[in-house]
Short mmCIF file of C-alpha atoms in Angstrom, two decimals:
data_model
loop_
_atom_site.label_atom_id
_atom_site.label_comp_id
_atom_site.label_asym_id
_atom_site.label_seq_id
_atom_site.Cartn_x
_atom_site.Cartn_y
_atom_site.Cartn_z
CA MET A 1 0.00 0.00 0.00
CA SER A 2 1.42 3.43 -0.94
CA ARG A 3 1.98 6.22 1.53
CA SER A 4 -0.86 8.30 0.09
CA GLU A 5 -3.26 5.37 0.28
CA ARG A 6 -2.37 4.76 3.92
CA LYS A 7 -2.87 8.39 4.76
CA GLY A 8 -6.12 8.59 2.80
CA SER A 9 -7.59 5.76 4.83
CA ARG A 10 -6.76 7.58 8.05
CA ARG A 11 -8.04 11.03 7.21
CA LEU A 12 -10.94 12.34 9.22
CA LEU A 13 -13.41 14.73 7.58
CA PRO A 14 -15.19 16.74 10.26
CA LEU A 15 -17.76 18.29 7.91
CA LEU A 16 -19.17 17.30 4.49
CA SER A 17 -19.71 20.19 2.11
CA LEU A 18 -22.87 20.25 0.02
CA ALA A 19 -20.97 19.36 -3.16
CA PHE A 20 -19.28 16.44 -1.43
CA VAL A 21 -22.61 15.20 -0.06
CA LEU A 22 -24.08 15.17 -3.55
CA LEU A 23 -21.10 13.16 -4.80
CA LEU A 24 -21.49 10.71 -1.96
CA ALA A 25 -25.20 10.26 -2.65
CA ALA A 26 -24.46 9.69 -6.34
CA ALA A 27 -21.92 7.03 -5.44
CA PHE A 28 -24.49 5.16 -3.38
CA VAL A 29 -27.05 5.40 -6.20
CA PHE A 30 -24.55 3.99 -8.67
CA LEU A 31 -23.42 1.10 -6.50
CA LEU A 32 -26.46 -0.09 -4.63
CA PRO A 33 -30.11 -0.54 -5.63
CA LEU A 34 -31.18 -0.20 -2.01
CA ILE A 35 -29.71 3.26 -1.75
CA LYS A 36 -31.21 4.16 -5.11
CA GLU A 37 -34.64 3.38 -3.67
CA THR A 38 -33.89 5.52 -0.63
CA PHE A 39 -32.79 8.48 -2.78
CA PRO A 40 -35.02 8.57 -5.90
CA PRO A 41 -33.72 10.87 -8.65
CA ASP A 42 -35.17 14.34 -8.68
CA ASP A 43 -33.49 17.06 -10.70
CA SER A 44 -35.27 19.75 -8.74
CA ALA A 45 -33.94 18.78 -5.30
CA ALA A 46 -30.55 18.61 -3.57
CA TYR A 47 -30.27 15.49 -1.45
CA VAL A 48 -28.51 15.41 1.88
CA TYR A 49 -27.12 12.01 2.82
CA THR A 50 -27.83 11.10 6.46
CA PRO A 51 -26.35 7.77 7.62
CA SER A 52 -28.92 5.48 9.22
CA TYR A 53 -26.75 4.85 12.26
CA ARG A 54 -27.89 1.94 14.41
CA THR A 55 -26.69 -0.79 16.75
CA LEU A 56 -27.21 -4.29 15.38
CA ALA A 57 -26.15 -6.27 18.43
CA GLY A 58 -24.55 -5.96 21.84
CA PHE A 59 -22.69 -8.46 24.01
CA ASP A 60 -21.69 -8.58 27.66
CA GLU A 61 -18.19 -7.14 27.78
CA SER A 62 -17.57 -8.66 31.22
CA ALA A 63 -17.82 -12.08 29.54
CA LEU A 64 -15.14 -11.21 27.00
CA ASP A 65 -12.16 -13.56 26.97
CA ILE A 66 -9.86 -12.72 24.06
CA ILE A 67 -9.81 -10.67 20.85
CA THR A 68 -7.71 -11.89 17.93
CA VAL A 69 -6.95 -9.39 15.15
CA THR A 70 -5.57 -10.41 11.75
CA HIS A 71 -4.45 -7.95 9.07
CA ALA A 72 -4.35 -8.61 5.33
CA GLY A 73 -0.55 -8.44 5.41
CA GLY A 74 -0.48 -11.53 7.61
CA GLU A 75 0.15 -10.00 11.04
CA SER A 76 -1.98 -11.44 13.81
CA TYR A 77 -2.06 -10.72 17.53
CA THR A 78 -4.23 -11.57 20.52
CA LEU A 79 -5.55 -9.34 23.29
CA VAL A 80 -6.53 -10.92 26.61
CA TYR A 81 -9.30 -9.43 28.75
CA GLN A 82 -8.64 -9.29 32.50
CA ASP A 83 -10.15 -7.04 35.17
CA GLY A 84 -11.79 -4.70 32.70
CA ILE A 85 -8.77 -4.04 30.52
CA LEU A 86 -7.00 -5.72 27.62
CA SER A 87 -3.38 -6.83 27.53
CA LEU A 88 -1.29 -7.82 24.53
CA MET A 89 -0.11 -11.42 24.48
CA THR A 90 3.57 -11.48 23.52
CA ASP A 91 5.39 -14.19 21.56
CA THR A 92 6.50 -15.73 24.85
CA GLY A 93 2.95 -15.91 26.19
CA SER A 94 3.38 -13.09 28.70
CA LEU A 95 0.88 -10.22 28.89
CA GLU A 96 1.82 -6.62 28.21
CA PRO A 97 -0.74 -3.92 29.23
CA ILE A 98 -1.88 -1.48 26.56
CA SER A 99 -3.24 2.04 26.85
CA ALA A 100 -6.51 2.18 28.81
CA ALA A 101 -8.10 4.44 26.17
CA ILE A 102 -7.17 2.11 23.32
CA SER A 103 -8.30 -0.89 25.36
CA ASP A 104 -11.71 0.73 25.86
CA SER A 105 -12.06 1.21 22.08
CA PHE A 106 -11.26 -2.45 21.37
CA ILE A 107 -13.75 -3.64 23.98
CA LYS A 108 -16.42 -1.28 22.67
CA TYR A 109 -16.15 -2.27 19.02
CA ALA A 110 -15.67 -6.00 19.74
CA THR A 111 -18.79 -6.28 21.89
CA THR A 112 -21.15 -3.82 20.19
CA ILE A 113 -21.94 -3.93 16.47
CA TYR A 114 -22.32 -0.32 15.30
CA VAL A 115 -23.08 0.45 11.65
CA GLU A 116 -23.50 3.76 9.85
CA ASP A 117 -25.58 2.40 6.98
CA THR A 118 -26.81 -0.80 5.35
CA LEU A 119 -25.54 -1.35 1.82
CA ALA A 120 -27.06 -4.79 1.25
CA ARG A 121 -29.12 -7.06 3.46
CA ASP A 122 -27.39 -10.04 1.85
CA GLU A 123 -23.88 -10.05 0.40
CA SER A 124 -25.19 -11.93 -2.64
CA GLU A 125 -26.70 -8.62 -3.81
CA VAL A 126 -23.20 -7.16 -4.17
CA ALA A 127 -21.14 -10.32 -4.59
CA ASP A 128 -19.31 -8.93 -7.62
CA GLN A 129 -18.34 -5.82 -5.60
CA LEU A 130 -16.90 -7.51 -2.48
CA SER A 131 -13.36 -7.67 -3.81
CA ALA A 132 -13.44 -3.99 -4.81
CA MET A 133 -14.74 -3.18 -1.32
CA GLY A 134 -11.75 -4.93 0.27
CA LEU A 135 -13.95 -7.59 1.86
CA ALA A 136 -12.90 -10.59 -0.23
CA PRO A 137 -10.55 -11.15 1.44
CA PRO A 138 -11.06 -8.61 4.25
CA GLN A 139 -8.39 -6.02 5.03
CA ILE A 140 -8.88 -6.68 8.75
CA LYS A 141 -10.59 -9.52 10.60
CA ALA A 142 -11.24 -9.38 14.36
CA THR A 143 -12.71 -12.26 16.36
CA ALA A 144 -13.98 -11.81 19.91
CA VAL A 145 -14.23 -15.01 21.99
CA PHE A 146 -16.33 -15.05 25.16
CA THR A 147 -15.97 -17.13 28.32
CA ASP A 148 -18.93 -19.35 27.35
CA GLY A 149 -17.13 -20.37 24.16
CA SER A 150 -19.23 -18.22 21.81
CA GLU A 151 -17.55 -15.87 19.37
CA ILE A 152 -18.27 -13.15 16.84
CA THR A 153 -16.15 -11.94 13.93
CA VAL A 154 -16.10 -8.56 12.23
CA ARG A 155 -14.57 -8.02 8.79
CA LEU A 156 -13.39 -4.63 7.60
CA GLY A 157 -12.68 -3.46 4.06
CA ASP A 158 -11.47 -0.35 2.30
CA SER A 159 -12.88 3.13 2.71
CA LEU A 160 -15.75 4.29 0.53
CA PHE A 161 -14.07 6.62 -1.96
CA ASP A 162 -12.46 9.37 0.13
CA THR A 163 -14.90 9.27 3.03
CA THR A 164 -14.48 8.28 6.67
CA TYR A 165 -16.68 5.20 6.17
CA HIS A 166 -15.38 1.63 5.70
CA TYR A 167 -17.09 -1.46 4.32
CA TYR A 168 -18.04 -3.78 7.16
CA GLN A 169 -19.48 -7.23 7.82
CA TRP A 170 -20.04 -9.29 10.92
CA SER A 171 -20.77 -12.93 11.62
CA GLY A 172 -24.26 -12.33 12.97
CA ASP A 173 -25.83 -11.95 9.51
CA ASP A 174 -24.99 -11.85 5.79
CA GLY A 175 -25.39 -8.10 5.35
CA VAL A 176 -22.88 -5.57 4.04
CA TYR A 177 -22.61 -2.31 5.95
CA LEU A 178 -20.63 0.85 6.45
CA CYS A 179 -18.88 1.57 9.75
CA ASN A 180 -17.24 4.77 10.95
CA ALA A 181 -13.51 5.48 11.01
CA GLY A 182 -13.28 4.81 14.75
CA VAL A 183 -14.07 1.12 14.24
CA TYR A 184 -11.54 0.73 11.44
CA GLU A 185 -8.75 2.70 13.11
CA THR A 186 -9.12 0.70 16.32
CA PHE A 187 -8.69 -2.69 14.66
CA ALA A 188 -6.02 -1.25 12.31
CA TYR A 189 -3.58 -0.95 15.23
CA THR A 190 -0.60 -3.25 14.84
CA ALA A 191 0.91 -5.05 17.81
CA ASP A 192 3.84 -2.61 17.84
CA MET A 193 1.44 0.32 17.94
CA LEU A 194 -0.24 -1.15 21.02
CA ARG A 195 2.90 -1.62 23.06
CA THR A 196 3.63 0.85 25.85
CA VAL A 197 5.51 3.88 24.56
CA VAL A 198 8.56 4.83 26.63
CA GLN A 199 9.02 8.58 26.45
CA PRO A 200 12.47 10.09 25.84
CA PRO A 201 14.05 11.10 29.17
CA ILE A 202 13.96 14.87 28.72
CA SER A 203 14.41 17.23 31.67
CA ALA A 204 14.01 20.95 30.94
CA SER A 205 16.51 21.92 33.65
CA LEU A 206 19.21 19.69 32.14
CA VAL A 207 18.91 20.80 28.49
CA GLU A 208 22.29 22.23 27.53
CA ARG A 209 22.07 22.53 23.76
CA VAL A 210 19.46 22.07 21.03
CA SER A 211 20.16 21.68 17.33
CA ILE A 212 17.36 22.00 14.74
CA ARG A 213 18.17 21.21 11.12
CA HIS A 214 15.72 21.80 8.28
CA GLY A 215 16.61 19.82 5.16
CA ASP A 216 20.20 20.33 4.08
CA GLY A 217 20.44 23.81 5.59
CA GLU A 218 22.77 24.96 8.33
CA PRO A 219 21.40 23.91 11.71
CA ILE A 220 20.00 26.30 14.27
CA VAL A 221 21.99 25.63 17.42
CA CYS A 222 20.97 27.10 20.78
CA GLY A 223 22.99 26.80 23.98
CA PHE A 224 21.34 27.16 27.39
CA GLU A 225 22.79 28.19 30.74
CA THR A 226 21.56 27.00 34.11
CA ASP A 227 20.39 30.57 34.87
CA GLY A 228 17.77 30.32 32.10
CA THR A 229 19.55 32.43 29.49
CA GLY A 230 20.37 31.20 25.99
CA THR A 231 22.77 31.95 23.17
CA LEU A 232 22.41 31.27 19.46
CA GLU A 233 25.55 29.41 18.40
CA SER A 234 24.60 28.79 14.76
CA PRO A 235 24.04 30.07 12.08
CA PHE A 236 25.45 33.08 13.97
CA ILE A 237 26.38 33.86 17.54
CA TYR A 238 23.84 36.09 19.24
CA PRO A 239 22.08 36.35 22.62
CA MET A 240 18.63 34.76 22.64
CA ASP A 241 15.43 36.53 23.56
CA ALA A 242 14.23 35.46 27.02
CA GLU A 243 10.74 34.58 25.76
CA ALA A 244 12.21 32.59 22.86
CA VAL A 245 14.34 30.62 25.32
CA GLN A 246 11.30 29.81 27.44
CA ALA A 247 9.17 28.88 24.42
CA LEU A 248 11.79 26.49 23.05
CA ILE A 249 12.47 24.86 26.42
CA THR A 250 8.70 24.48 26.93
CA ALA A 251 8.34 22.81 23.51
CA ILE A 252 11.15 20.40 24.40
CA SER A 253 9.79 19.51 27.84
CA ASN A 254 6.22 19.06 26.48
CA PHE A 255 7.29 16.71 23.69
CA ARG A 256 5.52 13.33 23.82
CA LEU A 257 5.63 10.32 21.52
CA GLY A 258 2.20 9.08 20.48
CA ALA A 259 1.21 5.74 19.00
CA ARG A 260 4.04 3.41 18.06
CA LEU A 261 4.04 2.58 14.33
CA LEU A 262 6.55 0.47 12.41
CA PRO A 263 10.29 -0.11 12.86
CA LEU A 264 12.38 2.09 10.58
CA THR A 265 13.58 0.38 7.40
CA ASP A 266 14.38 1.69 3.93
CA GLU A 267 10.72 1.15 3.02
CA THR A 268 9.17 2.73 6.10
CA LEU A 269 11.57 5.68 6.06
CA ALA A 270 10.09 6.62 2.68
CA LEU A 271 6.56 5.73 3.79
CA TYR A 272 6.67 8.20 6.68
CA GLY A 273 8.70 10.92 4.94
CA LEU A 274 11.69 10.29 7.18
CA ASP A 275 14.04 9.76 4.24
CA ALA A 276 13.78 13.51 3.59
CA PRO A 277 12.77 14.81 7.04
CA GLN A 278 11.14 18.13 7.72
CA ALA A 279 13.36 18.63 10.78
CA VAL A 280 16.00 16.77 12.76
CA ILE A 281 16.25 17.80 16.41
CA ARG A 282 19.17 16.87 18.65
CA ILE A 283 18.78 17.60 22.36
CA ASP A 284 21.96 17.47 24.47
CA GLN A 285 21.52 17.26 28.24
CA ARG A 286 24.06 17.78 30.98
CA GLU A 287 24.42 15.42 33.91
CA GLY A 288 21.90 15.98 36.67
CA LEU A 289 18.90 14.78 38.62
CA TYR A 290 16.07 13.36 36.52
CA SER A 291 12.57 12.72 37.89
CA ASP A 292 9.77 10.71 36.33
CA VAL A 293 6.49 8.97 37.14
CA THR A 294 6.21 5.26 36.31
CA SER A 295 3.20 3.70 34.58
CA GLY A 296 2.10 2.56 38.04
CA GLY A 297 2.10 6.12 39.34
CA ALA A 298 5.29 5.87 41.41
CA PHE A 299 7.59 8.91 41.50
CA ILE A 300 11.22 8.05 40.82
CA SER A 301 14.35 10.19 40.80
CA TYR A 302 17.87 9.34 39.74
CA THR A 303 21.08 10.93 38.46
CA MET A 304 21.14 10.99 34.68
CA GLU A 305 24.42 10.85 32.79
CA PRO A 306 25.05 13.35 29.96
CA SER A 307 22.85 12.31 27.06
CA ALA A 308 21.86 13.12 23.50
CA ILE A 309 18.35 12.55 22.10
CA THR A 310 17.62 12.73 18.37
CA LEU A 311 14.11 13.21 16.99
CA THR A 312 13.38 13.11 13.24
CA LEU A 313 10.16 14.70 12.02
CA GLY A 314 8.70 13.41 8.75
CA ASP A 315 5.46 13.96 6.86
CA ALA A 316 2.23 15.28 8.32
CA ASP A 317 -0.32 12.57 9.12
CA GLY A 318 -3.56 14.41 8.51
CA GLU A 319 -4.25 17.74 10.15
CA PHE A 320 -3.33 16.92 13.73
CA PHE A 321 -0.40 14.50 13.64
CA ARG A 322 3.09 14.10 12.22
CA PHE A 323 5.41 11.12 11.92
CA CYS A 324 8.48 11.05 14.15
CA GLY A 325 11.46 8.71 14.12
CA TYR A 326 13.07 7.89 17.46
CA GLU A 327 15.56 5.13 18.25
CA GLY A 328 14.71 3.00 15.23
CA THR A 329 10.91 3.23 15.39
CA CYS A 330 8.33 5.59 13.91
CA TYR A 331 5.69 7.17 16.13
CA ARG A 332 2.81 9.55 15.69
CA VAL A 333 3.28 12.87 17.48
CA SER A 334 1.02 15.88 17.91
CA SER A 335 1.55 18.48 15.18
CA PHE A 336 0.89 21.16 17.78
CA LEU A 337 3.63 19.91 20.11
CA VAL A 338 6.28 19.87 17.37
CA SER A 339 5.27 23.03 15.49
CA ALA A 340 7.98 25.02 17.33
CA PHE A 341 10.63 22.81 15.70
CA ILE A 342 9.08 22.88 12.24
CA LYS A 343 8.75 26.69 12.30
CA ALA A 344 12.09 27.37 14.01
CA ASP A 345 13.85 30.46 12.62
CA ALA A 346 17.10 31.73 14.11
CA LYS A 347 16.18 35.37 13.47
CA ASN A 348 13.09 34.96 15.63
CA TYR A 349 15.25 33.76 18.52
CA ALA A 350 17.48 36.86 18.56
CA ALA A 351 17.23 39.10 21.63
CA LEU A 352 15.32 42.36 21.20
CA ASN A 353 16.82 43.75 24.43
CA PRO A 354 20.46 42.82 23.74
CA ALA A 355 21.86 44.66 26.78
CA ASP A 356 19.82 42.39 29.06
CA MET A 357 22.22 39.66 30.17
CA GLY A 358 19.73 37.99 32.45
CA ASP A 359 19.77 37.62 36.20
CA VAL A 360 23.49 38.26 36.63
CA THR A 361 25.52 40.88 38.48
CA ILE A 362 26.98 43.61 36.28
CA LEU A 363 30.41 44.80 37.45
CA GLY A 364 31.41 46.99 34.51
CA ILE A 365 29.67 49.36 32.08
CA THR A 366 31.78 51.13 29.46
CA VAL A 367 30.30 53.66 27.04
CA ARG A 368 32.37 55.18 24.24
CA THR A 369 31.24 57.83 21.78
CA GLY A 370 32.89 60.49 19.65
CA ASN A 371 32.39 62.91 22.54
CA GLY A 372 34.01 60.91 25.30
CA ALA A 373 33.93 57.79 27.43
CA LEU A 374 32.40 56.56 30.65
CA GLU A 375 34.00 53.81 32.69
CA LEU A 376 31.66 52.64 35.45
CA ARG A 377 32.91 49.98 37.84
CA ALA A 378 31.26 48.26 40.78
CA SER A 379 32.56 45.94 43.49
CA TYR A 380 30.60 44.16 46.19
CA THR A 381 31.95 43.14 49.59
CA GLU A 382 30.14 40.78 51.94
CA ASN A 383 29.20 42.32 55.29
CA VAL A 384 30.73 40.45 58.22
CA LEU A 385 29.10 40.64 61.66
CA PRO A 386 31.10 40.96 64.92
CA ASN A 387 30.70 37.19 65.44
CA ASN A 388 32.42 36.65 62.05
CA GLU A 389 29.20 35.40 60.44
CA LEU A 390 27.95 36.89 57.17
CA GLU A 391 25.13 39.39 57.50
CA THR A 392 21.86 38.33 55.84
CA ASP A 393 18.56 40.09 55.26
CA GLU A 394 15.12 38.90 56.38
CA ASP A 395 14.95 36.57 53.34
CA GLY A 396 18.28 34.96 54.13
CA ASN A 397 20.18 36.73 51.35
CA ILE A 398 23.75 37.87 52.02
CA VAL A 399 24.07 41.63 52.49
CA TYR A 400 26.81 43.36 50.47
CA THR A 401 28.42 46.78 50.59
CA ALA A 402 28.79 48.22 47.11
CA GLU A 403 31.54 50.56 45.95
CA VAL A 404 30.90 52.21 42.58
CA SER A 405 32.97 54.62 40.52
CA CYS A 406 32.58 56.52 37.26
CA ASN A 407 35.85 57.41 35.53
CA GLY A 408 37.59 56.78 38.84
CA GLU A 409 35.31 59.03 40.91
CA PRO A 410 32.95 57.52 43.52
CA ILE A 411 29.24 57.63 42.71
CA ALA A 412 26.12 56.31 44.42
CA ALA A 413 25.48 52.59 43.98
CA ALA A 414 21.83 53.39 43.27
CA ALA A 415 22.86 55.40 40.19
CA PHE A 416 24.84 52.44 38.83
CA ASP A 417 21.97 50.02 39.48
CA ALA A 418 19.47 52.38 37.83
CA LEU A 419 21.67 52.65 34.74
CA ALA A 420 22.06 48.86 34.51
CA ASP A 421 18.26 48.48 34.72
CA ARG A 422 17.67 51.14 32.03
CA LEU A 423 20.16 49.48 29.71
CA LYS A 424 18.23 46.22 30.07
CA GLN A 425 15.23 48.07 28.60
CA LEU A 426 17.21 49.21 25.55
CA ILE A 427 15.11 47.78 22.71
CA VAL A 428 15.72 47.50 18.99
CA SER A 429 13.46 49.25 16.50
CA GLY A 430 13.30 46.56 13.86
CA ARG A 431 15.01 43.73 12.01
CA LEU A 432 17.47 44.11 9.15
CA ASP A 433 16.91 42.12 5.97
CA GLY A 434 19.79 39.80 6.89
CA ALA A 435 22.76 39.35 9.20
CA ALA A 436 25.58 41.82 8.44
CA ALA A 437 28.88 43.14 9.80
CA PRO A 438 29.03 46.88 9.01
CA ASP A 439 32.36 48.57 8.37
CA GLY A 440 33.63 51.91 9.58
CA THR A 441 33.61 53.56 12.98
CA PRO A 442 30.62 53.11 15.28
CA ARG A 443 28.79 56.14 16.64
CA TRP A 444 28.89 54.50 20.06
CA GLN A 445 29.95 51.37 21.86
CA LEU A 446 28.55 49.81 25.02
CA ILE A 447 30.53 47.10 26.81
CA LEU A 448 29.01 45.15 29.69
CA THR A 449 31.01 42.91 32.03
CA THR A 450 29.45 40.43 34.47
CA ALA A 451 30.69 39.04 37.78
CA GLN A 452 31.32 35.74 35.94
CA GLY A 453 33.74 37.48 33.59
CA LYS A 454 31.48 37.47 30.52
CA THR A 455 31.40 40.52 28.28
CA ARG A 456 28.96 41.77 25.67
CA THR A 457 29.69 44.58 23.24
CA LEU A 458 26.96 46.59 21.51
CA ALA A 459 27.89 49.06 18.77
CA ALA A 460 25.79 51.42 16.66
CA TYR A 461 26.70 52.39 13.07
CA PRO A 462 24.93 55.20 11.19
CA MET A 463 22.16 53.95 8.89
CA ASP A 464 20.00 57.04 8.22
CA SER A 465 18.86 60.22 9.96
CA PHE A 466 16.81 58.34 12.54
CA GLN A 467 18.19 54.83 12.90
CA ASP A 468 21.51 53.08 13.52
CA ILE A 469 22.59 49.57 12.60
CA LEU A 470 23.14 47.72 15.88
CA THR A 471 25.79 45.02 16.26
CA VAL A 472 26.01 42.64 19.19
CA ASP A 473 29.49 41.14 19.53
CA GLY A 474 30.02 42.02 15.87
CA VAL A 475 26.75 40.58 14.45
CA ALA A 476 24.14 42.95 13.03
CA LEU A 477 20.54 41.72 12.92
CA HIS A 478 18.60 44.82 13.98
CA TYR A 479 18.50 48.59 13.75
CA ILE A 480 17.89 50.93 16.67
CA SER A 481 16.84 54.54 17.22
CA ASN A 482 19.82 56.88 17.20
CA GLU A 483 18.46 58.40 20.41
CA ALA A 484 18.15 55.08 22.24
CA LEU A 485 21.48 55.25 24.07
CA ASP A 486 21.01 58.84 25.27
CA ILE A 487 17.59 57.91 26.64
CA ALA A 488 19.02 54.87 28.43
CA LEU A 489 21.95 56.84 29.88
CA GLY A 490 19.69 59.49 31.38
CA GLU A 491 21.76 61.83 33.56
CA PHE A 492 24.94 60.07 32.45
CA ALA A 493 24.43 61.36 28.89
CA ALA A 494 25.31 64.90 29.93
CA LEU A 495 28.33 63.68 31.88
CA LEU A 496 29.51 61.74 28.81
CA LYS A 497 29.51 64.90 26.72
CA GLN A 498 31.73 66.62 29.29
CA THR A 499 34.38 63.91 29.40
CA ASP A 500 37.62 63.82 27.46
CA ILE A 501 37.85 60.67 25.40
CA SER A 502 41.59 60.87 25.45
#
């Protein structure tokens, strides 16, 4: 079966348009005399097809013993009913629990015969069509055996044209029916799809680096610090926007594998679009404490070694799902949960407040312009009490004494702190068409130094009468108002104009 045929059989159509309804009605008229009687031709009227949904039979689910499912490809597996839930019987005879939600669907459709419409009260009426319907032989056969030895069998065929309905028979009579997609998709599960899915061990606090590659392009690589800040490392080096960091970390921590599909082979790679993936994500994690909840609800915690997790995103599977390769197997994943990786764009990760270095202590601020220079320095000394213990405030934080200078002259610590806060608010005006490294002499430079020894240099180069090209550590992605620095400096702007740059 081709990839498009597989996907077509899985698509869900939430609403039938009028034109589609007319086509569907015409199909029934062409195929089946019974439907023709139900919908007599009338050129003056538009017919709306309404399935005659009904329940043909129901059986006591508490008396269910086993369900055996056989697919046209030859795969067969058995589900065993115990204590209200089904378990998959493995090749060794042991039982492996399956998802409670999926178990409920199997029990429902194995013990209650739901049909959407009756195509023929006896298969002899459409005997020459059974093969075309996928019922001779059936695409899927499921047999439910009950504790009293009785059993029923349902047979499922192909979908009717491009609808959500599938041809359906059951052992209780000789009729041919239509069933909804829920029935077909339940029995279409393979044994691998039913097995418990072990989620990748991802801990947001341990994520150190993420690489996202689209096609053959250069990967987007983001590095993360334990303080919650991030840095773009490829395709250019640039501080990351705080909200972008949080959004990407959230997408990583929320990632979940869905239903297990087939092992990855040359054939299935192409089937799921993983031979030419939409995105390849590598998540590197540092060593640290990892916590999880077991399937039994127990909370566990252990030290995780440094690790690397690779996720490969393939084709979309309908509107709500996408195929994902992980450790040799394909899974369905939510399109919503992986959209951040598919839409990833390095330019959208770039900081808009590039002088904001996060929750760190700034020890140095240097401003250079054509008029002069400011060199602001701060040092912090822990306060020691007479008993030689460190002084702390009411929240338990260590109390420091700050000494601050501007061009060698003492100034109030509050003035330094206020300037550092205003610089954090320095915001770009817009994005350049592409990354650049302007030549010439900048109108101004701003150099920030942290207590950890990190530095960041911002420089502004004339662009027009109102805007400057802004570089951050030599990379230009944005432009900024040519008044932005003066506004951020506040009272220091006047002092800067009075200084001698020499």
